[in-house]
């Protein structure tokens, strides 16, 4: 499972700490900038940076994004798959089968083989368990490149479309959006009990019931 020569320099960097990069505009004319538009950290961020750079060099950012998005949906919908990917005892044969199976879930968008090379690099370094995080952070890079701001809304149960649209409208009119187009990502966390947690950029608005209970418990403890 060797990566192509073009991809080796990019994914070799994933063995080191992710470099700090300046904010750049993906829509810049003529001289395409292959550097990630924002700085990401952690191993999954480093691999996401490498994937972005490799895809940009081949001018396949959009199809790569579609392939990664398809993979991300599969990973989120099947918790057992994450357990398999994180298994420490995977043989080379197991890894080859896993890569072949994951490739089937890219929706045919990975014609350049860029995502397959990412999967190979992760497998070679026994880091397939990072795949979901890599997909998530690659999505962050694509949003930044398109001038979007990601808004992550976590709730105890799935929110209806009307509630989401009202929330998007309210946030887009606030200082939190910084005048950028919002890209909404929804997550469900039953442990929240109720309410919402909204993350926009580096800001977090915690309106969850569990958070309110924690604050109440702290207040009661402090007064005893």
CSV table of C-alpha atoms in Angstrom, one decimal:
chain,number,residue,atom,x,y,z
A,1,UNK,CA,0.0,0.0,0.0
A,2,UNK,CA,2.4,2.6,-1.2
A,3,UNK,CA,1.2,6.2,-1.8
A,4,UNK,CA,1.9,7.8,-5.2
A,5,UNK,CA,5.1,9.9,-5.6
A,6,UNK,CA,3.1,13.1,-5.8
A,7,UNK,CA,1.4,12.4,-2.5
A,8,UNK,CA,4.4,11.2,-0.5
A,9,UNK,CA,5.8,14.7,0.3
A,10,UNK,CA,2.4,15.9,1.6
A,11,UNK,CA,1.6,12.9,3.7
A,12,UNK,CA,5.2,12.6,5.0
A,13,UNK,CA,4.5,15.9,6.7
A,14,UNK,CA,1.8,14.2,8.7
A,15,UNK,CA,4.5,12.6,10.8
A,16,UNK,CA,5.5,16.0,12.1
A,17,UNK,CA,3.5,18.8,13.8
A,18,UNK,CA,1.1,20.7,11.6
A,19,UNK,CA,2.7,23.9,10.4
A,20,UNK,CA,1.1,27.3,11.1
A,21,UNK,CA,-0.3,28.7,8.0
A,22,UNK,CA,-1.7,32.2,7.2
A,23,UNK,CA,-5.4,32.6,6.2
A,24,UNK,CA,-5.6,32.6,2.4
A,25,UNK,CA,-8.4,32.7,-0.1
A,26,UNK,CA,-9.1,29.6,-2.2
A,27,UNK,CA,-10.8,31.7,-4.8
A,28,UNK,CA,-7.5,33.6,-5.5
A,29,UNK,CA,-6.9,34.1,-9.2
A,30,UNK,CA,-4.3,32.4,-11.4
A,31,UNK,CA,-1.5,31.2,-9.1
A,32,UNK,CA,-3.4,28.6,-7.1
A,33,UNK,CA,-2.4,28.5,-3.5
A,34,UNK,CA,-1.9,25.0,-2.3
A,35,UNK,CA,-1.4,25.9,1.4
A,36,UNK,CA,-4.3,25.2,3.8
A,37,UNK,CA,-6.4,28.3,4.4
A,38,UNK,CA,-6.3,28.0,8.2
A,39,UNK,CA,-4.0,26.4,10.8
A,40,UNK,CA,-5.1,23.1,12.2
A,41,UNK,CA,-3.4,21.1,14.9
A,42,UNK,CA,-3.2,17.6,16.2
A,43,UNK,CA,-2.4,14.5,14.1
A,44,UNK,CA,-5.8,14.5,12.4
A,45,UNK,CA,-5.3,18.2,11.6
A,46,UNK,CA,-1.9,17.4,10.1
A,47,UNK,CA,-3.3,14.7,7.8
A,48,UNK,CA,-6.2,17.0,6.8
A,49,UNK,CA,-3.6,19.7,5.9
A,50,UNK,CA,-1.6,17.2,3.9
A,51,UNK,CA,-4.8,16.0,2.1
A,52,UNK,CA,-5.7,19.6,1.3
A,53,UNK,CA,-2.3,20.4,-0.1
A,54,UNK,CA,-2.2,17.2,-2.2
A,55,UNK,CA,-5.7,17.8,-3.6
A,56,UNK,CA,-4.9,21.5,-4.4
A,57,UNK,CA,-1.8,20.6,-6.3
A,58,UNK,CA,-3.8,18.3,-8.5
A,59,UNK,CA,-6.7,20.8,-8.8
A,60,UNK,CA,-9.1,18.2,-7.4
A,61,UNK,CA,-10.3,20.0,-4.2
A,62,UNK,CA,-14.0,19.7,-5.0
A,63,UNK,CA,-14.2,16.0,-5.9
A,64,UNK,CA,-11.9,15.3,-3.0
A,65,UNK,CA,-14.3,17.2,-0.7
A,66,UNK,CA,-17.2,15.2,-2.0
A,67,UNK,CA,-15.4,11.9,-1.4
A,68,UNK,CA,-14.4,12.9,2.1
A,69,UNK,CA,-17.9,14.0,2.9
A,70,UNK,CA,-19.3,10.7,1.8
A,71,UNK,CA,-16.8,8.8,3.9
A,72,UNK,CA,-17.5,11.1,6.9
A,73,UNK,CA,-21.2,10.3,6.7
A,74,UNK,CA,-20.5,6.5,6.7
A,75,UNK,CA,-18.2,6.9,9.7
A,76,UNK,CA,-20.7,8.9,11.7
A,77,UNK,CA,-23.6,6.5,10.9
A,78,UNK,CA,-21.7,3.3,11.8
A,79,UNK,CA,-20.0,3.4,15.3
A,80,UNK,CA,-18.8,-0.2,14.8
A,81,UNK,CA,-16.7,0.9,11.9
A,82,UNK,CA,-14.7,3.3,14.1
A,83,UNK,CA,-13.9,0.4,16.5
A,84,UNK,CA,-12.6,-1.7,13.6
A,85,UNK,CA,-10.4,1.1,12.3
A,86,UNK,CA,-8.9,1.7,15.7
A,87,UNK,CA,-8.1,-2.0,16.3
A,88,UNK,CA,-4.3,-2.3,17.1
A,89,UNK,CA,-4.0,-5.7,15.6
A,90,UNK,CA,-4.9,-5.1,12.0
A,91,UNK,CA,-2.7,-7.0,9.5
A,92,UNK,CA,-1.6,-5.7,6.2
A,93,UNK,CA,-4.3,-7.8,4.6
A,94,UNK,CA,-6.9,-6.4,6.9
A,95,UNK,CA,-5.8,-2.8,6.0
A,96,UNK,CA,-5.9,-3.5,2.3
A,97,UNK,CA,-9.5,-4.9,2.6
A,98,UNK,CA,-10.5,-1.9,4.7
A,99,UNK,CA,-9.1,0.6,2.2
A,100,UNK,CA,-10.9,-1.2,-0.6
A,101,UNK,CA,-14.1,-1.1,1.3
A,102,UNK,CA,-13.8,2.5,2.3
A,103,UNK,CA,-13.1,3.5,-1.3
A,104,UNK,CA,-16.5,2.1,-2.3
A,105,UNK,CA,-18.1,4.7,0.0
A,106,UNK,CA,-16.5,7.8,-1.7
A,107,UNK,CA,-19.3,8.0,-4.2
A,108,UNK,CA,-17.0,7.5,-7.2
A,109,UNK,CA,-15.6,11.0,-6.5
A,110,UNK,CA,-12.0,9.9,-5.8
A,111,UNK,CA,-11.0,9.4,-9.5
A,112,UNK,CA,-7.6,11.0,-8.8
A,113,UNK,CA,-6.9,8.5,-6.0
A,114,UNK,CA,-6.1,11.4,-3.6
A,115,UNK,CA,-8.3,10.0,-0.8
A,116,UNK,CA,-7.1,6.4,-1.4
A,117,UNK,CA,-3.5,7.7,-0.9
A,118,UNK,CA,-4.6,9.3,2.4
A,119,UNK,CA,-6.1,6.0,3.5
A,120,UNK,CA,-2.9,4.2,2.6
A,121,UNK,CA,-0.8,6.7,4.5
A,122,UNK,CA,-3.0,6.3,7.6
A,123,UNK,CA,-2.9,2.5,7.3
A,124,UNK,CA,0.9,2.4,6.9
A,125,UNK,CA,1.3,4.4,10.1
A,126,UNK,CA,-1.4,2.5,12.0
A,127,UNK,CA,-3.6,5.6,12.2
A,128,UNK,CA,-6.8,4.6,10.5
A,129,UNK,CA,-8.6,5.4,13.7
A,130,UNK,CA,-7.9,9.1,13.0
A,131,UNK,CA,-9.9,9.0,9.8
A,132,UNK,CA,-13.1,10.5,11.2
A,133,UNK,CA,-11.2,13.4,12.7
A,134,UNK,CA,-9.3,13.9,9.4
A,135,UNK,CA,-12.6,14.1,7.5
A,136,UNK,CA,-14.0,16.5,10.0
A,137,UNK,CA,-11.0,18.8,9.9
A,138,UNK,CA,-10.8,18.7,6.1
A,139,UNK,CA,-14.4,19.9,6.0
A,140,UNK,CA,-13.3,22.8,8.2
A,141,UNK,CA,-10.5,23.6,5.7
A,142,UNK,CA,-12.9,23.6,2.7
A,143,UNK,CA,-15.3,25.8,4.6
A,144,UNK,CA,-12.6,28.3,5.3
A,145,UNK,CA,-11.4,28.2,1.7
A,146,UNK,CA,-14.8,29.1,0.5
A,147,UNK,CA,-15.2,32.0,2.9
A,148,UNK,CA,-17.7,30.0,5.1
A,149,UNK,CA,-17.8,29.9,8.8
A,150,UNK,CA,-18.8,26.5,10.3
A,151,UNK,CA,-21.4,26.6,13.0
A,152,UNK,CA,-21.7,23.3,14.9
A,153,UNK,CA,-25.0,22.8,16.7
A,154,UNK,CA,-25.1,20.0,19.2
A,155,UNK,CA,-28.5,19.0,20.8
A,156,UNK,CA,-29.9,16.1,22.8
A,157,UNK,CA,-32.1,15.1,19.9
A,158,UNK,CA,-32.3,15.9,16.2
A,159,UNK,CA,-33.5,19.5,15.6
A,160,UNK,CA,-36.2,20.2,13.0
A,161,UNK,CA,-35.4,22.3,10.0
A,162,UNK,CA,-37.5,25.2,11.1
A,163,UNK,CA,-35.6,25.5,14.4
A,164,UNK,CA,-32.2,25.3,12.5
A,165,UNK,CA,-33.2,28.0,10.0
A,166,UNK,CA,-34.3,30.3,12.9
A,167,UNK,CA,-31.0,29.7,14.6
A,168,UNK,CA,-29.0,30.4,11.5
A,169,UNK,CA,-30.9,33.6,10.8
A,170,UNK,CA,-30.3,34.8,14.4
A,171,UNK,CA,-26.5,34.0,14.3
A,172,UNK,CA,-26.0,35.4,10.8
A,173,UNK,CA,-27.3,38.8,12.1
A,174,UNK,CA,-25.0,38.7,15.1
A,175,UNK,CA,-21.3,39.6,15.5
A,176,UNK,CA,-20.6,35.9,15.9
A,177,UNK,CA,-20.8,35.2,12.1
A,178,UNK,CA,-18.3,37.9,11.3
A,179,UNK,CA,-20.2,38.6,8.1
A,180,UNK,CA,-19.4,35.2,6.6
A,181,UNK,CA,-21.8,32.6,5.1
A,182,UNK,CA,-22.7,30.0,7.7
A,183,UNK,CA,-22.2,26.3,7.2
A,184,UNK,CA,-24.3,24.4,9.7
A,185,UNK,CA,-23.2,21.0,11.1
A,186,UNK,CA,-25.6,19.3,13.5
A,187,UNK,CA,-24.6,16.7,16.1
A,188,UNK,CA,-26.7,14.7,18.6
A,189,UNK,CA,-25.5,14.1,22.2
A,190,UNK,CA,-28.1,12.4,24.4
A,191,UNK,CA,-26.0,13.2,27.5
A,192,UNK,CA,-26.9,16.9,27.1
A,193,UNK,CA,-30.5,16.1,28.4
A,194,UNK,CA,-31.8,19.1,26.5
A,195,UNK,CA,-31.0,22.6,25.2
A,196,UNK,CA,-28.2,23.5,22.7
A,197,UNK,CA,-24.5,24.0,22.4
A,198,UNK,CA,-23.5,26.3,19.5
A,199,UNK,CA,-19.9,26.5,18.4
A,200,UNK,CA,-18.9,29.2,15.9
A,201,UNK,CA,-15.2,29.6,15.1
A,202,UNK,CA,-13.5,29.7,18.5
A,203,UNK,CA,-16.6,30.7,20.4
A,204,UNK,CA,-19.0,28.4,22.2
A,205,UNK,CA,-22.5,29.3,23.4
A,206,UNK,CA,-23.6,26.7,25.9
A,207,UNK,CA,-27.3,26.6,26.4
A,208,UNK,CA,-27.6,23.0,27.4
A,209,UNK,CA,-29.6,21.7,30.3
A,210,UNK,CA,-26.6,19.6,31.5
A,211,UNK,CA,-24.5,22.8,31.7
A,212,UNK,CA,-27.2,24.6,33.6
A,213,UNK,CA,-27.4,21.7,36.1
A,214,UNK,CA,-23.6,21.8,36.5
A,215,UNK,CA,-23.7,25.5,37.2
A,216,UNK,CA,-26.5,25.0,39.7
A,217,UNK,CA,-24.7,22.2,41.5
A,218,UNK,CA,-21.5,24.3,41.7
A,219,UNK,CA,-23.5,27.2,43.1
A,220,UNK,CA,-25.1,25.0,45.8
A,221,UNK,CA,-21.7,23.4,46.6
A,222,UNK,CA,-20.0,26.8,47.0
A,223,UNK,CA,-22.7,28.0,49.4
A,224,UNK,CA,-22.5,25.0,51.7
